């Protein structure tokens, strides 16, 4: 059938058999209990629009934005509806017809303009410590006051200099197994550069030489998930140009969303893309020799864009943590539920995002672990904030920041 208003085929929309299974798993529907919050409701609206029976207006655009893109609906769907394709097409049409909200527009502008992000970093980094206080979870800062209706607000620390301020090369320890190109993404480059250092050290210890090219930019996820596909294409083309000049065996990411976007949308990239957790699992025998300096209780949160976006098996991170000496693994209830971040969903729907976040934080708190680990800087940040909000003792950490403590010569 021909493409209609949304630029996607009618067959794609009509695949939904309206069974309602997605209602059982959708974190947003779980709170709102309103049909337009869930995949079935959004697909119905998209179908009406595609048939020309409904015009996109602000109210309908808001319904399309009421989604964390956690893909739980896709996973449970008995007929395997390509929900992500539908929601991105619907948001793209909504962006064209009614525009993108100011907070999303600001986020896209900031992340897609490297010079602007670096200037903000240079200007604000030296002062930020005076206006924030430290958080229990490393590398995060807290506002010194509570925000009405939200409570404690956590911010990552912006850096005065990005991690890839120049082309950088970190040789493997011992015999080189492979040379990898580290796609850092904005969160590691401009905020969590300590974690980027940890990723490099862990890879070097496993025998991988790591190349961090200067010529790489935001993967474009903020624009892509907001439906600003023109800005996304621009970011993608800039990255393709810069990355294609490099020589490496594969590209590695340590951010679930970067990995998901690169694997799914960067088909022209002349390298295979691998997520850090895939490489760690492949080296499980070696990691089994590593020992943490003290006994630690660990639990794991599955990022949506790793288990559903990239379909990486859930046992990979759990098996890695279980072999680590001095580590005791404790399972987390609903470990693969969304943390509530959803990229700019947290900005556009702070109250719903907060409820999802607190549910996650309470489940983590019940484990009484020392650390909740994950492999996405956005999840690390949002979970750290949730744990602060409920005054939990558990700390949120990227898996690379834990493994670096267990390296043989650390
Ligand atoms: S992607 Fe997640 S939040 Fe969005 S409709 Fe599906 S289950 Fe709900
Ligand atoms: S689970 Fe799939 S088929 Fe069923 S209502 Fe949701 S999107 Fe439609």
Tab-separated table of C-alpha atoms and ligand atoms in Angstrom:
chain	number	residue	atom	x	y	z
A	1	UNK	CA	0.000	0.000	0.000
A	2	UNK	CA	1.263	3.472	-0.803
A	3	UNK	CA	2.743	5.743	1.850
A	4	UNK	CA	0.311	8.343	3.072
A	5	UNK	CA	0.526	11.379	5.373
A	6	UNK	CA	3.067	9.922	7.801
A	7	UNK	CA	5.445	8.683	5.120
A	8	UNK	CA	5.078	5.083	6.358
A	9	UNK	CA	3.013	2.302	4.892
A	10	UNK	CA	-0.533	1.685	6.016
A	11	UNK	CA	0.393	-1.997	6.440
A	12	UNK	CA	2.761	-1.057	9.243
A	13	UNK	CA	-0.073	0.603	11.156
A	14	UNK	CA	-2.639	-2.066	10.402
A	15	UNK	CA	-0.381	-4.748	11.825
A	16	UNK	CA	-1.615	-3.727	15.304
A	17	UNK	CA	-4.475	-6.092	16.191
A	18	UNK	CA	-5.555	-3.846	19.125
A	19	UNK	CA	-5.041	-6.698	21.601
A	20	UNK	CA	-3.988	-4.296	24.371
A	21	UNK	CA	-1.056	-6.424	25.584
A	22	UNK	CA	1.093	-3.274	25.553
A	23	UNK	CA	-1.107	-1.804	28.304
A	24	UNK	CA	0.303	-4.350	30.781
A	25	UNK	CA	3.899	-3.196	30.360
A	26	UNK	CA	3.845	0.499	29.428
A	27	UNK	CA	5.377	2.556	32.282
A	28	UNK	CA	3.499	5.687	31.187
A	29	UNK	CA	0.089	3.994	30.882
A	30	UNK	CA	0.727	2.449	34.268
A	31	UNK	CA	0.556	5.971	35.701
A	32	UNK	CA	-1.907	7.840	33.466
A	33	UNK	CA	-4.317	4.935	32.705
A	34	UNK	CA	-5.234	6.814	29.511
A	35	UNK	CA	-5.399	5.074	26.141
A	36	UNK	CA	-3.399	7.718	24.187
A	37	UNK	CA	-0.449	7.071	26.538
A	38	UNK	CA	0.034	3.534	25.309
A	39	UNK	CA	1.265	2.161	21.963
A	40	UNK	CA	-2.220	0.955	20.931
A	41	UNK	CA	-3.711	4.431	21.391
A	42	UNK	CA	-0.858	6.140	19.569
A	43	UNK	CA	-0.998	3.682	16.672
A	44	UNK	CA	-4.773	4.252	16.398
A	45	UNK	CA	-4.184	8.024	16.209
A	46	UNK	CA	-1.377	7.555	13.672
A	47	UNK	CA	-3.704	5.367	11.583
A	48	UNK	CA	-6.404	8.065	11.591
A	49	UNK	CA	-3.834	10.680	10.564
A	50	UNK	CA	-2.441	8.476	7.816
A	51	UNK	CA	-5.923	7.975	6.393
A	52	UNK	CA	-6.464	11.746	6.452
A	53	UNK	CA	-9.314	11.475	8.988
A	54	UNK	CA	-7.560	13.475	11.730
A	55	UNK	CA	-5.328	16.552	11.493
A	56	UNK	CA	-2.280	16.867	13.739
A	57	UNK	CA	-2.740	19.599	16.319
A	58	UNK	CA	-0.952	20.477	19.565
A	59	UNK	CA	-3.043	18.043	21.638
A	60	UNK	CA	-2.276	15.120	19.333
A	61	UNK	CA	1.416	16.100	19.153
A	62	UNK	CA	1.492	16.001	22.972
A	63	UNK	CA	0.114	12.446	22.961
A	64	UNK	CA	2.916	11.333	20.642
A	65	UNK	CA	5.440	12.873	23.031
A	66	UNK	CA	3.938	11.081	26.020
A	67	UNK	CA	6.267	8.078	25.686
A	68	UNK	CA	9.730	7.258	27.030
A	69	UNK	CA	10.523	5.119	23.918
A	70	UNK	CA	11.399	2.272	26.280
A	71	UNK	CA	10.131	-0.226	23.659
A	72	UNK	CA	8.482	-2.517	26.220
A	73	UNK	CA	5.378	-2.460	24.010
A	74	UNK	CA	7.409	-3.675	21.022
A	75	UNK	CA	8.850	-6.516	23.060
A	76	UNK	CA	5.500	-7.843	24.283
A	77	UNK	CA	3.599	-7.228	21.031
A	78	UNK	CA	2.380	-10.608	19.639
A	79	UNK	CA	2.521	-9.379	16.032
A	80	UNK	CA	5.842	-7.514	16.384
A	81	UNK	CA	4.613	-4.041	15.464
A	82	UNK	CA	7.533	-1.716	14.605
A	83	UNK	CA	6.425	0.828	17.201
A	84	UNK	CA	9.646	2.840	17.134
A	85	UNK	CA	9.287	3.508	13.414
A	86	UNK	CA	5.666	4.581	13.894
A	87	UNK	CA	6.335	6.904	16.842
A	88	UNK	CA	9.334	8.573	15.177
A	89	UNK	CA	7.319	9.152	11.961
A	90	UNK	CA	4.414	10.540	14.007
A	91	UNK	CA	6.715	12.846	15.959
A	92	UNK	CA	8.366	13.989	12.719
A	93	UNK	CA	4.968	14.971	11.309
A	94	UNK	CA	3.988	16.653	14.586
A	95	UNK	CA	7.306	18.574	14.599
A	96	UNK	CA	6.595	19.786	11.071
A	97	UNK	CA	2.993	20.801	11.810
A	98	UNK	CA	3.136	22.227	15.338
A	99	UNK	CA	6.862	22.481	16.078
A	100	UNK	CA	9.015	21.074	18.881
A	101	UNK	CA	8.656	22.205	22.495
A	102	UNK	CA	11.149	24.902	23.650
A	103	UNK	CA	12.906	22.564	26.133
A	104	UNK	CA	13.467	19.887	23.467
A	105	UNK	CA	14.554	22.522	20.929
A	106	UNK	CA	17.077	23.881	23.462
A	107	UNK	CA	18.443	20.374	24.154
A	108	UNK	CA	18.830	19.656	20.425
A	109	UNK	CA	20.557	23.005	19.863
A	110	UNK	CA	22.969	22.481	22.728
A	111	UNK	CA	23.886	18.888	21.905
A	112	UNK	CA	24.127	19.370	18.149
A	113	UNK	CA	26.446	22.368	18.434
A	114	UNK	CA	29.778	21.205	19.724
A	115	UNK	CA	31.238	24.709	19.975
A	116	UNK	CA	28.252	25.914	22.013
A	117	UNK	CA	28.496	22.927	24.374
A	118	UNK	CA	32.226	23.519	24.807
A	119	UNK	CA	31.702	27.231	25.450
A	120	UNK	CA	29.025	26.483	28.061
A	121	UNK	CA	31.479	24.024	29.647
A	122	UNK	CA	34.335	26.560	29.700
A	123	UNK	CA	32.163	29.286	31.198
A	124	UNK	CA	30.245	27.281	33.780
A	125	UNK	CA	32.575	24.443	34.858
A	126	UNK	CA	34.820	26.573	37.135
A	127	UNK	CA	31.798	27.975	38.985
A	128	UNK	CA	29.537	24.930	39.053
A	129	UNK	CA	31.091	23.457	42.232
A	130	UNK	CA	30.243	26.625	44.167
A	131	UNK	CA	26.582	26.398	43.229
A	132	UNK	CA	26.057	22.656	43.654
A	133	UNK	CA	26.875	20.059	46.280
A	134	UNK	CA	28.224	16.546	45.875
A	135	UNK	CA	25.914	13.594	45.411
A	136	UNK	CA	26.344	10.136	46.983
A	137	UNK	CA	26.811	8.694	43.488
A	138	UNK	CA	30.212	9.676	42.041
A	139	UNK	CA	30.563	12.296	39.283
A	140	UNK	CA	27.170	13.875	39.929
A	141	UNK	CA	26.215	17.138	41.623
A	142	UNK	CA	23.045	18.196	43.420
A	143	UNK	CA	21.288	21.521	43.454
A	144	UNK	CA	21.601	22.878	47.020
A	145	UNK	CA	17.809	23.301	47.309
A	146	UNK	CA	14.731	21.171	46.603
A	147	UNK	CA	12.655	22.041	43.545
A	148	UNK	CA	8.888	22.246	44.222
A	149	UNK	CA	7.039	19.058	43.156
A	150	UNK	CA	10.314	17.374	42.136
A	151	UNK	CA	12.505	17.361	45.252
A	152	UNK	CA	16.251	16.958	44.920
A	153	UNK	CA	17.616	17.692	41.444
A	154	UNK	CA	20.840	16.133	40.251
A	155	UNK	CA	23.061	17.398	37.463
A	156	UNK	CA	26.069	15.854	35.787
A	157	UNK	CA	29.169	18.002	36.092
A	158	UNK	CA	29.892	19.772	32.818
A	159	UNK	CA	33.568	19.719	31.907
A	160	UNK	CA	35.655	22.702	30.839
A	161	UNK	CA	37.377	20.547	28.203
A	162	UNK	CA	35.750	17.664	26.280
A	163	UNK	CA	37.249	14.178	26.480
A	164	UNK	CA	38.025	14.229	22.737
A	165	UNK	CA	39.675	17.672	22.745
A	166	UNK	CA	42.181	16.193	20.255
A	167	UNK	CA	42.660	12.872	18.463
A	168	UNK	CA	43.679	10.503	21.243
A	169	UNK	CA	45.195	7.040	21.140
A	170	UNK	CA	45.525	4.667	24.075
A	171	UNK	CA	47.585	1.537	23.310
A	172	UNK	CA	46.568	-1.910	24.538
A	173	UNK	CA	48.349	-3.373	27.537
A	174	UNK	CA	50.443	-6.284	26.270
A	175	UNK	CA	49.584	-7.947	22.962
A	176	UNK	CA	46.992	-6.004	20.917
A	177	UNK	CA	43.826	-8.024	20.164
A	178	UNK	CA	42.152	-5.298	18.133
A	179	UNK	CA	42.081	-1.561	17.570
A	180	UNK	CA	38.731	-0.020	18.455
A	181	UNK	CA	37.226	3.350	17.716
A	182	UNK	CA	35.496	4.697	20.821
A	183	UNK	CA	32.352	6.655	19.921
A	184	UNK	CA	32.105	8.697	23.094
A	185	UNK	CA	28.852	10.623	22.563
A	186	UNK	CA	28.098	13.924	24.346
A	187	UNK	CA	27.455	12.481	27.786
A	188	UNK	CA	30.959	11.028	28.091
A	189	UNK	CA	32.662	13.768	26.124
A	190	UNK	CA	31.277	16.748	27.955
A	191	UNK	CA	30.001	15.429	31.290
A	192	UNK	CA	31.200	11.981	32.415
A	193	UNK	CA	34.770	12.087	31.101
A	194	UNK	CA	35.953	10.129	34.199
A	195	UNK	CA	33.787	7.243	32.974
A	196	UNK	CA	35.230	7.591	29.463
A	197	UNK	CA	38.706	7.204	31.070
A	198	UNK	CA	37.476	4.061	32.836
A	199	UNK	CA	36.119	2.599	29.566
A	200	UNK	CA	39.514	3.167	27.926
A	201	UNK	CA	41.451	1.615	30.842
A	202	UNK	CA	39.211	-1.473	30.918
A	203	UNK	CA	39.515	-1.956	27.147
A	204	UNK	CA	43.299	-1.467	27.250
A	205	UNK	CA	43.586	-4.061	30.035
A	206	UNK	CA	41.626	-6.522	27.878
A	207	UNK	CA	44.065	-6.011	24.988
A	208	UNK	CA	42.224	-3.422	22.893
A	209	UNK	CA	43.961	-0.277	21.657
A	210	UNK	CA	41.529	2.617	21.752
A	211	UNK	CA	41.272	5.478	19.320
A	212	UNK	CA	39.192	8.522	20.306
A	213	UNK	CA	38.903	10.787	17.258
A	214	UNK	CA	38.309	14.486	17.726
A	215	UNK	CA	36.069	14.500	14.688
A	216	UNK	CA	32.962	12.935	16.235
A	217	UNK	CA	29.812	14.607	17.457
A	218	UNK	CA	26.533	13.893	19.244
A	219	UNK	CA	24.963	10.770	17.672
A	220	UNK	CA	21.823	12.826	17.037
A	221	UNK	CA	19.562	10.925	19.445
A	222	UNK	CA	17.969	14.076	20.979
A	223	UNK	CA	16.905	15.220	17.500
A	224	UNK	CA	15.927	11.725	16.293
A	225	UNK	CA	13.650	10.944	19.233
A	226	UNK	CA	12.059	14.412	19.006
A	227	UNK	CA	11.184	13.875	15.335
A	228	UNK	CA	13.607	16.558	14.100
A	229	UNK	CA	14.909	14.285	11.377
A	230	UNK	CA	16.630	17.070	9.418
A	231	UNK	CA	18.877	17.919	12.394
A	232	UNK	CA	19.432	14.192	12.961
A	233	UNK	CA	20.562	13.664	9.338
A	234	UNK	CA	23.010	16.584	9.676
A	235	UNK	CA	24.567	15.086	12.820
A	236	UNK	CA	24.694	11.649	11.258
A	237	UNK	CA	26.440	12.910	8.112
A	238	UNK	CA	29.020	14.831	10.157
A	239	UNK	CA	29.775	11.696	12.172
A	240	UNK	CA	29.912	9.457	9.106
A	241	UNK	CA	32.419	11.818	7.494
A	242	UNK	CA	34.639	11.963	10.584
A	243	UNK	CA	34.460	8.290	11.564
A	244	UNK	CA	34.907	6.940	8.035
A	245	UNK	CA	38.347	8.575	7.857
A	246	UNK	CA	39.586	6.371	10.715
A	247	UNK	CA	41.078	2.907	10.650
A	248	UNK	CA	39.830	0.466	13.263
A	249	UNK	CA	38.486	-3.070	13.678
A	250	UNK	CA	35.148	-1.908	15.073
A	251	UNK	CA	33.353	0.963	16.775
A	252	UNK	CA	32.588	0.664	20.460
A	253	UNK	CA	30.050	2.609	22.514
A	254	UNK	CA	29.420	2.574	26.253
A	255	UNK	CA	26.123	4.459	26.037
A	256	UNK	CA	22.975	2.410	25.367
A	257	UNK	CA	21.301	5.124	23.296
A	258	UNK	CA	24.364	5.912	21.154
A	259	UNK	CA	24.750	2.169	20.503
A	260	UNK	CA	21.083	1.771	19.589
A	261	UNK	CA	21.089	4.770	17.244
A	262	UNK	CA	24.400	3.843	15.578
A	263	UNK	CA	23.391	0.213	15.033
A	264	UNK	CA	19.924	1.040	13.693
A	265	UNK	CA	20.317	4.338	11.867
A	266	UNK	CA	23.989	4.518	10.755
A	267	UNK	CA	23.782	1.788	8.103
A	268	UNK	CA	26.443	3.536	5.970
A	269	UNK	CA	29.081	3.350	8.719
A	270	UNK	CA	31.967	1.214	7.393
A	271	UNK	CA	32.462	-0.452	10.814
A	272	UNK	CA	30.566	-2.948	12.914
A	273	UNK	CA	29.236	-1.290	16.083
A	274	UNK	CA	29.549	-3.083	19.415
A	275	UNK	CA	28.340	-2.150	22.840
A	276	UNK	CA	30.866	-2.318	25.717
A	277	UNK	CA	28.856	-5.034	27.465
A	278	UNK	CA	29.179	-7.326	24.416
A	279	UNK	CA	32.967	-6.985	24.533
A	280	UNK	CA	33.042	-7.533	28.302
A	281	UNK	CA	30.984	-10.716	27.964
A	282	UNK	CA	33.337	-11.994	25.265
A	283	UNK	CA	36.224	-11.501	27.728
A	284	UNK	CA	34.485	-13.040	30.726
A	285	UNK	CA	37.292	-15.507	31.387
A	286	UNK	CA	39.814	-12.680	31.783
A	287	UNK	CA	37.436	-10.599	33.923
A	288	UNK	CA	37.024	-13.623	36.187
A	289	UNK	CA	40.671	-13.076	37.237
A	290	UNK	CA	39.985	-9.490	38.349
A	291	UNK	CA	39.380	-8.714	42.002
A	292	UNK	CA	37.624	-5.779	43.629
A	293	UNK	CA	39.673	-4.207	46.461
A	294	UNK	CA	36.788	-4.809	48.912
A	295	UNK	CA	33.687	-7.021	49.122
A	296	UNK	CA	30.792	-5.291	47.349
A	297	UNK	CA	27.128	-6.119	46.856
A	298	UNK	CA	26.109	-5.287	43.305
A	299	UNK	CA	22.879	-5.132	41.364
A	300	UNK	CA	22.100	-4.302	37.726
A	301	UNK	CA	19.610	-2.097	35.872
A	302	UNK	CA	19.000	-3.089	32.204
A	303	UNK	CA	18.917	0.018	29.957
A	304	UNK	CA	15.954	-0.080	27.529
A	305	UNK	CA	18.161	0.656	24.540
A	306	UNK	CA	20.446	-2.285	25.335
A	307	UNK	CA	17.964	-5.084	26.024
A	308	UNK	CA	15.207	-3.988	23.662
A	309	UNK	CA	16.850	-1.434	21.342
A	310	UNK	CA	19.863	-3.644	20.611
A	311	UNK	CA	18.408	-6.949	21.822
A	312	UNK	CA	21.560	-7.796	23.785
A	313	UNK	CA	20.854	-10.839	25.990
A	314	UNK	CA	20.061	-9.995	29.603
A	315	UNK	CA	22.544	-12.529	30.986
A	316	UNK	CA	25.617	-10.715	29.571
A	317	UNK	CA	26.051	-8.078	32.322
A	318	UNK	CA	24.839	-10.421	35.069
A	319	UNK	CA	27.355	-13.113	34.111
A	320	UNK	CA	30.170	-10.522	34.010
A	321	UNK	CA	29.336	-9.257	37.509
A	322	UNK	CA	29.026	-12.779	38.872
A	323	UNK	CA	32.572	-13.789	37.858
A	324	UNK	CA	34.215	-10.755	39.403
A	325	UNK	CA	36.112	-11.646	42.605
A	326	UNK	CA	34.816	-10.002	45.795
A	327	UNK	CA	31.478	-9.199	44.120
A	328	UNK	CA	28.157	-10.486	45.401
A	329	UNK	CA	25.359	-10.134	42.864
A	330	UNK	CA	21.838	-9.397	44.111
A	331	UNK	CA	18.953	-9.492	41.613
A	332	UNK	CA	16.841	-6.393	41.076
A	333	UNK	CA	13.043	-6.560	40.823
A	334	UNK	CA	11.803	-5.298	37.417
A	335	UNK	CA	15.435	-4.755	36.382
A	336	UNK	CA	14.471	-4.102	32.764
A	337	UNK	CA	11.800	-1.484	33.509
A	338	UNK	CA	12.519	1.992	32.194
A	339	UNK	CA	14.221	4.384	34.674
A	340	UNK	CA	11.989	7.250	33.516
A	341	UNK	CA	14.694	9.238	31.735
A	342	UNK	CA	13.583	8.642	28.117
A	343	UNK	CA	15.982	11.322	26.791
A	344	UNK	CA	14.057	14.581	26.770
A	345	UNK	CA	10.920	12.863	28.216
A	346	UNK	CA	12.297	13.839	31.621
A	347	UNK	CA	12.254	17.476	30.539
A	348	UNK	CA	8.862	17.431	28.841
A	349	UNK	CA	7.005	15.297	31.430
A	350	UNK	CA	8.883	15.790	34.734
A	351	UNK	CA	6.099	14.491	36.984
A	352	UNK	CA	5.458	11.214	35.149
A	353	UNK	CA	9.194	10.721	34.673
A	354	UNK	CA	9.661	11.233	38.430
A	355	UNK	CA	7.058	8.591	39.313
A	356	UNK	CA	8.732	6.027	37.051
A	357	UNK	CA	12.135	7.017	38.470
A	358	UNK	CA	11.007	6.646	42.097
A	359	UNK	CA	9.553	3.193	41.428
A	360	UNK	CA	12.926	2.155	40.006
A	361	UNK	CA	14.798	3.732	42.942
A	362	UNK	CA	12.585	1.951	45.528
A	363	UNK	CA	13.206	-1.416	43.865
A	364	UNK	CA	16.952	-0.708	43.886
A	365	UNK	CA	16.861	0.352	47.534
A	366	UNK	CA	15.236	-2.983	48.473
A	367	UNK	CA	18.324	-4.859	47.227
A	368	UNK	CA	20.533	-3.167	49.914
A	369	UNK	CA	23.352	-3.296	47.347
A	370	UNK	CA	26.383	-1.016	47.558
A	371	UNK	CA	26.073	-0.128	43.882
A	372	UNK	CA	23.479	-0.351	41.139
A	373	UNK	CA	25.379	-0.704	37.893
A	374	UNK	CA	24.316	-0.105	34.340
A	375	UNK	CA	25.739	0.759	30.945
A	376	UNK	CA	24.153	4.076	29.993
A	377	UNK	CA	25.194	7.502	31.321
A	378	UNK	CA	21.580	8.752	31.133
A	379	UNK	CA	20.365	5.866	33.320
A	380	UNK	CA	23.304	6.327	35.737
A	381	UNK	CA	22.345	9.983	36.170
A	382	UNK	CA	18.591	9.509	36.474
A	383	UNK	CA	18.897	6.576	38.872
A	384	UNK	CA	21.407	8.531	41.013
A	385	UNK	CA	18.829	11.293	41.291
A	386	UNK	CA	16.029	8.860	42.183
A	387	UNK	CA	18.188	7.296	44.900
A	388	UNK	CA	18.939	10.758	46.324
A	389	UNK	CA	15.241	11.599	46.310
A	390	UNK	CA	14.410	8.602	48.502
A	391	UNK	CA	17.574	9.002	50.632
A	392	UNK	CA	18.837	5.552	49.670
A	393	UNK	CA	22.352	4.429	50.542
A	394	UNK	CA	22.760	2.614	47.202
A	395	UNK	CA	25.004	4.421	44.707
A	396	UNK	CA	24.586	4.489	40.940
A	397	UNK	CA	27.619	3.703	38.772
A	398	UNK	CA	28.559	2.867	35.186
A	399	UNK	CA	29.979	-0.668	34.925
A	400	UNK	CA	33.305	0.678	33.569
A	401	UNK	CA	33.759	2.733	36.750
A	402	UNK	CA	33.385	-0.433	38.823
A	403	UNK	CA	35.629	-2.639	36.672
A	404	UNK	CA	38.419	-0.083	36.692
A	405	UNK	CA	38.673	-0.622	40.483
A	406	UNK	CA	39.283	-4.322	39.871
A	407	UNK	CA	42.018	-4.038	37.230
A	408	UNK	CA	45.091	-6.124	38.102
A	409	UNK	CA	47.387	-3.069	38.452
A	410	UNK	CA	44.868	-0.580	39.869
B	1	LIG	S1	7.745	2.777	24.201
B	1	LIG	FE1	7.426	2.429	26.404
B	1	LIG	S2	6.448	4.316	27.137
B	1	LIG	FE2	6.241	4.322	24.904
B	1	LIG	S3	4.253	3.390	24.477
B	1	LIG	FE3	5.775	1.733	24.413
B	1	LIG	S4	5.808	0.864	26.466
B	1	LIG	FE4	4.783	2.894	26.600
B	2	LIG	S1	0.597	-5.253	21.792
B	2	LIG	FE1	0.972	-4.791	19.631
B	2	LIG	S2	-0.850	-5.530	18.566
B	2	LIG	FE2	-1.383	-5.440	20.709
B	2	LIG	S3	-2.332	-3.409	20.935
B	2	LIG	FE3	-0.168	-3.163	21.472
B	2	LIG	S4	0.841	-2.559	19.563
B	2	LIG	FE4	-1.186	-3.374	19.018
